């Protein structure tokens, strides 16, 4: 065998090996990537949902969901709804009874002939029973029965046939018949209430702009109904269990100021009203469009809890209310296009709650909030190594993690520190205005902030949104008394590539403090600083502009 032949065979073997690695990488990525419900062949435009509840509020006596559907491709032979296990009475398409199949949480409606692109059809599903999830039929803390929607992340299909993905936004009408002794709240504007019998009434609501399916709810119960005096931004009402009637105004006191702040900071309130409801949810609060639901323990006393100096209620209540109200803009009006960008909902709500606290309770309260957010994220960082833009986590409930909440909030904080308030808030306003009532991605946010600031943010987003982790800094310094120069050396010790955030360093001398900004481009950054007096101390990012760990400073 000649040397020439050996070289040729080696090259072939190397190429084969490289190609194999590429294929394996692609296959592994495909296997790891989360599979989401896509809008491919059809999309819902509007739901009209008629629900009749029994007198005990223990089941749906009858329901009829009429879904206006836009066909997106030619020769569509089925419309595949997400739907739970409720018994179906009939299915029609454009008024004609059509066959259907049920399997694995799907209701596959079969039109009489293939549907064409851009065709609009009306599918009506009649059904009844007790939902396994989504519509929670239980007793409130006063022992009164209630029926309250609680759909996040993809549980609305247990009681409404739907395309159960946040990007499948649609307008909505609810027509709810319930016991006359109850009140009913639902998304959107109340159109009217009429008595349908001596023991029942029917409430009608219209949600005129599209909302994500997980925000589509009704709330039925024997509530105490309280209205605050401030009604100029939007009609505002509180619904609480009867024993909490007298604390509703004080407990929900942060609601109107948060509405006002977000309206001034982001844009006009996007909906027809806002109802604040104490009821049934598995979460502390659930941001349903126009009808926010809080857990039954919201106003329970906590003797040792921190108190807001402005509102004189628990600080946690203030941040929770502000968080859920902020969602009306971020998550509800501007909705993440995929679950991978959940931080555009939860990170935004977390940070804008912090900004509201800064506005109302001051800078110290804001710093405490952000410090706790940082500690929560860092405490979870070793077990959560996924990027903020998370394409892999299969269990959607596990997306409710410090990455999407606390790290997401810190990413926004760092962007604000990098860009300055004027450019940051202008970019946020542009982002909101361009994507209200539709969906958005991380790239949409990046482009809006770049346009407002004139800055290239690709490197920032590569590290903080599409990459994982955070910088771990080691700062050392050496003073040369002869040349009066200070040598600063910043090392990044994390396994991830260098984070290019500007890092402020405060140098203290007998003549006062001096701030130097380090601008890393690699994992080691050296800066020579000329000083008129010897340094007495050096502090790395003392005001916490960067989400980080400091492993050594000397």
PDB file of C-alpha atoms in Angstrom, residues 226-372:
ATOM      1  CA  UNK A 226     -66.581  45.771  45.570  1.00  0.00           C
ATOM      2  CA  UNK A 227     -65.719  48.662  43.247  1.00  0.00           C
ATOM      3  CA  UNK A 228     -62.933  51.133  44.066  1.00  0.00           C
ATOM      4  CA  UNK A 229     -63.499  54.842  43.358  1.00  0.00           C
ATOM      5  CA  UNK A 230     -60.823  54.972  40.619  1.00  0.00           C
ATOM      6  CA  UNK A 231     -62.519  54.025  37.342  1.00  0.00           C
ATOM      7  CA  UNK A 232     -60.864  56.355  34.816  1.00  0.00           C
ATOM      8  CA  UNK A 233     -58.411  53.876  33.221  1.00  0.00           C
ATOM      9  CA  UNK A 234     -60.817  50.944  32.884  1.00  0.00           C
ATOM     10  CA  UNK A 235     -63.846  49.628  34.787  1.00  0.00           C
ATOM     11  CA  UNK A 236     -62.307  47.981  37.867  1.00  0.00           C
ATOM     12  CA  UNK A 237     -64.083  45.561  40.213  1.00  0.00           C
ATOM     13  CA  UNK A 238     -63.019  43.230  43.017  1.00  0.00           C
ATOM     14  CA  UNK A 239     -64.709  39.857  43.621  1.00  0.00           C
ATOM     15  CA  UNK A 240     -63.902  38.216  46.960  1.00  0.00           C
ATOM     16  CA  UNK A 241     -65.425  35.635  49.304  1.00  0.00           C
ATOM     17  CA  UNK A 242     -68.094  37.277  51.466  1.00  0.00           C
ATOM     18  CA  UNK A 243     -65.976  37.172  54.679  1.00  0.00           C
ATOM     19  CA  UNK A 244     -63.323  39.305  52.925  1.00  0.00           C
ATOM     20  CA  UNK A 245     -65.655  42.062  51.744  1.00  0.00           C
ATOM     21  CA  UNK A 246     -64.291  44.593  54.236  1.00  0.00           C
ATOM     22  CA  UNK A 247     -60.622  44.037  53.362  1.00  0.00           C
ATOM     23  CA  UNK A 248     -61.015  44.013  49.556  1.00  0.00           C
ATOM     24  CA  UNK A 249     -60.377  47.729  48.999  1.00  0.00           C
ATOM     25  CA  UNK A 250     -57.276  47.771  51.169  1.00  0.00           C
ATOM     26  CA  UNK A 251     -56.006  44.381  49.997  1.00  0.00           C
ATOM     27  CA  UNK A 252     -56.302  45.292  46.320  1.00  0.00           C
ATOM     28  CA  UNK A 253     -55.069  48.874  46.851  1.00  0.00           C
ATOM     29  CA  UNK A 254     -51.991  48.395  44.570  1.00  0.00           C
ATOM     30  CA  UNK A 255     -54.214  47.546  41.579  1.00  0.00           C
ATOM     31  CA  UNK A 256     -55.116  51.016  40.341  1.00  0.00           C
ATOM     32  CA  UNK A 257     -51.628  52.539  40.870  1.00  0.00           C
ATOM     33  CA  UNK A 258     -50.077  49.624  38.966  1.00  0.00           C
ATOM     34  CA  UNK A 259     -52.562  50.076  36.115  1.00  0.00           C
ATOM     35  CA  UNK A 260     -51.695  53.758  36.017  1.00  0.00           C
ATOM     36  CA  UNK A 261     -47.932  53.137  36.086  1.00  0.00           C
ATOM     37  CA  UNK A 262     -47.970  50.509  33.326  1.00  0.00           C
ATOM     38  CA  UNK A 263     -50.283  52.649  31.196  1.00  0.00           C
ATOM     39  CA  UNK A 264     -47.836  55.540  31.465  1.00  0.00           C
ATOM     40  CA  UNK A 265     -44.730  53.379  31.013  1.00  0.00           C
ATOM     41  CA  UNK A 266     -45.815  50.885  28.325  1.00  0.00           C
ATOM     42  CA  UNK A 267     -49.041  51.923  26.627  1.00  0.00           C
ATOM     43  CA  UNK A 268     -52.810  52.163  27.024  1.00  0.00           C
ATOM     44  CA  UNK A 269     -54.522  49.365  28.939  1.00  0.00           C
ATOM     45  CA  UNK A 270     -55.412  46.841  26.218  1.00  0.00           C
ATOM     46  CA  UNK A 271     -58.786  45.506  27.399  1.00  0.00           C
ATOM     47  CA  UNK A 272     -62.405  46.351  28.226  1.00  0.00           C
ATOM     48  CA  UNK A 273     -62.248  46.015  32.024  1.00  0.00           C
ATOM     49  CA  UNK A 274     -60.305  44.478  34.883  1.00  0.00           C
ATOM     50  CA  UNK A 275     -61.759  42.142  37.493  1.00  0.00           C
ATOM     51  CA  UNK A 276     -59.631  41.054  40.456  1.00  0.00           C
ATOM     52  CA  UNK A 277     -60.966  37.755  41.804  1.00  0.00           C
ATOM     53  CA  UNK A 278     -60.105  35.740  44.907  1.00  0.00           C
ATOM     54  CA  UNK A 279     -61.007  32.189  43.969  1.00  0.00           C
ATOM     55  CA  UNK A 280     -59.524  28.887  42.851  1.00  0.00           C
ATOM     56  CA  UNK A 281     -56.181  28.600  41.102  1.00  0.00           C
ATOM     57  CA  UNK A 282     -53.221  26.314  41.563  1.00  0.00           C
ATOM     58  CA  UNK A 283     -50.977  29.382  41.295  1.00  0.00           C
ATOM     59  CA  UNK A 284     -50.521  32.401  43.540  1.00  0.00           C
ATOM     60  CA  UNK A 285     -52.180  34.422  40.802  1.00  0.00           C
ATOM     61  CA  UNK A 286     -53.301  33.760  37.228  1.00  0.00           C
ATOM     62  CA  UNK A 287     -53.266  36.586  34.721  1.00  0.00           C
ATOM     63  CA  UNK A 288     -56.412  35.774  32.705  1.00  0.00           C
ATOM     64  CA  UNK A 289     -57.130  38.673  30.370  1.00  0.00           C
ATOM     65  CA  UNK A 290     -59.465  41.162  32.101  1.00  0.00           C
ATOM     66  CA  UNK A 291     -60.211  38.651  34.895  1.00  0.00           C
ATOM     67  CA  UNK A 292     -57.218  37.929  37.153  1.00  0.00           C
ATOM     68  CA  UNK A 293     -57.724  35.115  39.651  1.00  0.00           C
ATOM     69  CA  UNK A 294     -55.778  34.849  42.927  1.00  0.00           C
ATOM     70  CA  UNK A 295     -55.587  31.932  45.316  1.00  0.00           C
ATOM     71  CA  UNK A 296     -57.980  31.806  48.256  1.00  0.00           C
ATOM     72  CA  UNK A 297     -55.104  32.522  50.664  1.00  0.00           C
ATOM     73  CA  UNK A 298     -54.192  35.898  49.139  1.00  0.00           C
ATOM     74  CA  UNK A 299     -55.350  37.976  52.113  1.00  0.00           C
ATOM     75  CA  UNK A 300     -54.620  35.458  54.862  1.00  0.00           C
ATOM     76  CA  UNK A 301     -52.665  37.098  57.706  1.00  0.00           C
ATOM     77  CA  UNK A 302     -48.887  36.571  57.851  1.00  0.00           C
ATOM     78  CA  UNK A 303     -47.732  38.199  61.104  1.00  0.00           C
ATOM     79  CA  UNK A 304     -44.018  38.081  60.277  1.00  0.00           C
ATOM     80  CA  UNK A 305     -44.277  39.249  56.648  1.00  0.00           C
ATOM     81  CA  UNK A 306     -42.667  42.439  55.360  1.00  0.00           C
ATOM     82  CA  UNK A 307     -45.115  45.316  54.896  1.00  0.00           C
ATOM     83  CA  UNK A 308     -45.230  47.822  52.038  1.00  0.00           C
ATOM     84  CA  UNK A 309     -44.722  51.293  53.448  1.00  0.00           C
ATOM     85  CA  UNK A 310     -46.954  52.768  50.725  1.00  0.00           C
ATOM     86  CA  UNK A 311     -49.898  50.379  50.752  1.00  0.00           C
ATOM     87  CA  UNK A 312     -49.671  48.979  54.303  1.00  0.00           C
ATOM     88  CA  UNK A 313     -50.293  45.438  53.104  1.00  0.00           C
ATOM     89  CA  UNK A 314     -47.834  42.587  52.777  1.00  0.00           C
ATOM     90  CA  UNK A 315     -45.064  43.416  50.317  1.00  0.00           C
ATOM     91  CA  UNK A 316     -45.700  40.042  48.684  1.00  0.00           C
ATOM     92  CA  UNK A 317     -49.289  41.090  47.890  1.00  0.00           C
ATOM     93  CA  UNK A 318     -48.007  44.260  46.226  1.00  0.00           C
ATOM     94  CA  UNK A 319     -45.509  42.403  44.027  1.00  0.00           C
ATOM     95  CA  UNK A 320     -48.033  39.670  43.166  1.00  0.00           C
ATOM     96  CA  UNK A 321     -50.754  42.124  42.152  1.00  0.00           C
ATOM     97  CA  UNK A 322     -48.293  44.196  40.106  1.00  0.00           C
ATOM     98  CA  UNK A 323     -46.945  41.004  38.477  1.00  0.00           C
ATOM     99  CA  UNK A 324     -50.399  39.833  37.379  1.00  0.00           C
ATOM    100  CA  UNK A 325     -51.479  43.289  36.230  1.00  0.00           C
ATOM    101  CA  UNK A 326     -48.259  43.630  34.197  1.00  0.00           C
ATOM    102  CA  UNK A 327     -49.200  40.391  32.446  1.00  0.00           C
ATOM    103  CA  UNK A 328     -52.163  42.172  30.859  1.00  0.00           C
ATOM    104  CA  UNK A 329     -49.554  43.855  28.629  1.00  0.00           C
ATOM    105  CA  UNK A 330     -46.892  41.127  28.609  1.00  0.00           C
ATOM    106  CA  UNK A 331     -48.178  37.586  28.162  1.00  0.00           C
ATOM    107  CA  UNK A 332     -51.815  38.433  27.455  1.00  0.00           C
ATOM    108  CA  UNK A 333     -51.665  41.260  24.895  1.00  0.00           C
ATOM    109  CA  UNK A 334     -48.132  40.505  23.646  1.00  0.00           C
ATOM    110  CA  UNK A 335     -47.996  36.720  23.852  1.00  0.00           C
ATOM    111  CA  UNK A 336     -44.937  34.511  23.444  1.00  0.00           C
ATOM    112  CA  UNK A 337     -45.068  32.833  20.019  1.00  0.00           C
ATOM    113  CA  UNK A 338     -43.722  29.572  21.461  1.00  0.00           C
ATOM    114  CA  UNK A 339     -43.170  28.180  24.944  1.00  0.00           C
ATOM    115  CA  UNK A 340     -39.445  28.693  24.364  1.00  0.00           C
ATOM    116  CA  UNK A 341     -39.961  32.417  24.914  1.00  0.00           C
ATOM    117  CA  UNK A 342     -41.996  32.189  28.104  1.00  0.00           C
ATOM    118  CA  UNK A 343     -39.568  34.676  29.657  1.00  0.00           C
ATOM    119  CA  UNK A 344     -41.195  37.368  27.512  1.00  0.00           C
ATOM    120  CA  UNK A 345     -44.223  36.807  29.730  1.00  0.00           C
ATOM    121  CA  UNK A 346     -42.896  35.816  33.155  1.00  0.00           C
ATOM    122  CA  UNK A 347     -39.593  37.719  33.075  1.00  0.00           C
ATOM    123  CA  UNK A 348     -41.395  40.878  31.959  1.00  0.00           C
ATOM    124  CA  UNK A 349     -44.089  40.587  34.635  1.00  0.00           C
ATOM    125  CA  UNK A 350     -41.435  39.976  37.290  1.00  0.00           C
ATOM    126  CA  UNK A 351     -39.316  42.967  36.261  1.00  0.00           C
ATOM    127  CA  UNK A 352     -42.188  45.367  35.736  1.00  0.00           C
ATOM    128  CA  UNK A 353     -43.479  44.458  39.190  1.00  0.00           C
ATOM    129  CA  UNK A 354     -40.007  45.450  40.454  1.00  0.00           C
ATOM    130  CA  UNK A 355     -40.193  48.751  38.575  1.00  0.00           C
ATOM    131  CA  UNK A 356     -43.604  49.417  40.112  1.00  0.00           C
ATOM    132  CA  UNK A 357     -42.168  48.761  43.574  1.00  0.00           C
ATOM    133  CA  UNK A 358     -39.344  51.179  42.758  1.00  0.00           C
ATOM    134  CA  UNK A 359     -41.930  53.779  41.771  1.00  0.00           C
ATOM    135  CA  UNK A 360     -44.090  53.354  44.874  1.00  0.00           C
ATOM    136  CA  UNK A 361     -41.828  52.113  47.686  1.00  0.00           C
ATOM    137  CA  UNK A 362     -38.491  53.511  46.539  1.00  0.00           C
ATOM    138  CA  UNK A 363     -35.034  52.469  45.381  1.00  0.00           C
ATOM    139  CA  UNK A 364     -34.183  50.471  48.518  1.00  0.00           C
ATOM    140  CA  UNK A 365     -37.284  48.283  48.129  1.00  0.00           C
ATOM    141  CA  UNK A 366     -36.400  47.793  44.465  1.00  0.00           C
ATOM    142  CA  UNK A 367     -32.871  46.696  45.354  1.00  0.00           C
ATOM    143  CA  UNK A 368     -34.180  44.239  47.942  1.00  0.00           C
ATOM    144  CA  UNK A 369     -36.549  42.774  45.331  1.00  0.00           C
ATOM    145  CA  UNK A 370     -33.809  42.416  42.712  1.00  0.00           C
ATOM    146  CA  UNK A 371     -31.350  40.974  45.236  1.00  0.00           C
ATOM    147  CA  UNK A 372     -33.861  38.285  46.166  1.00  0.00           C
TER     148      UNK A 372
END
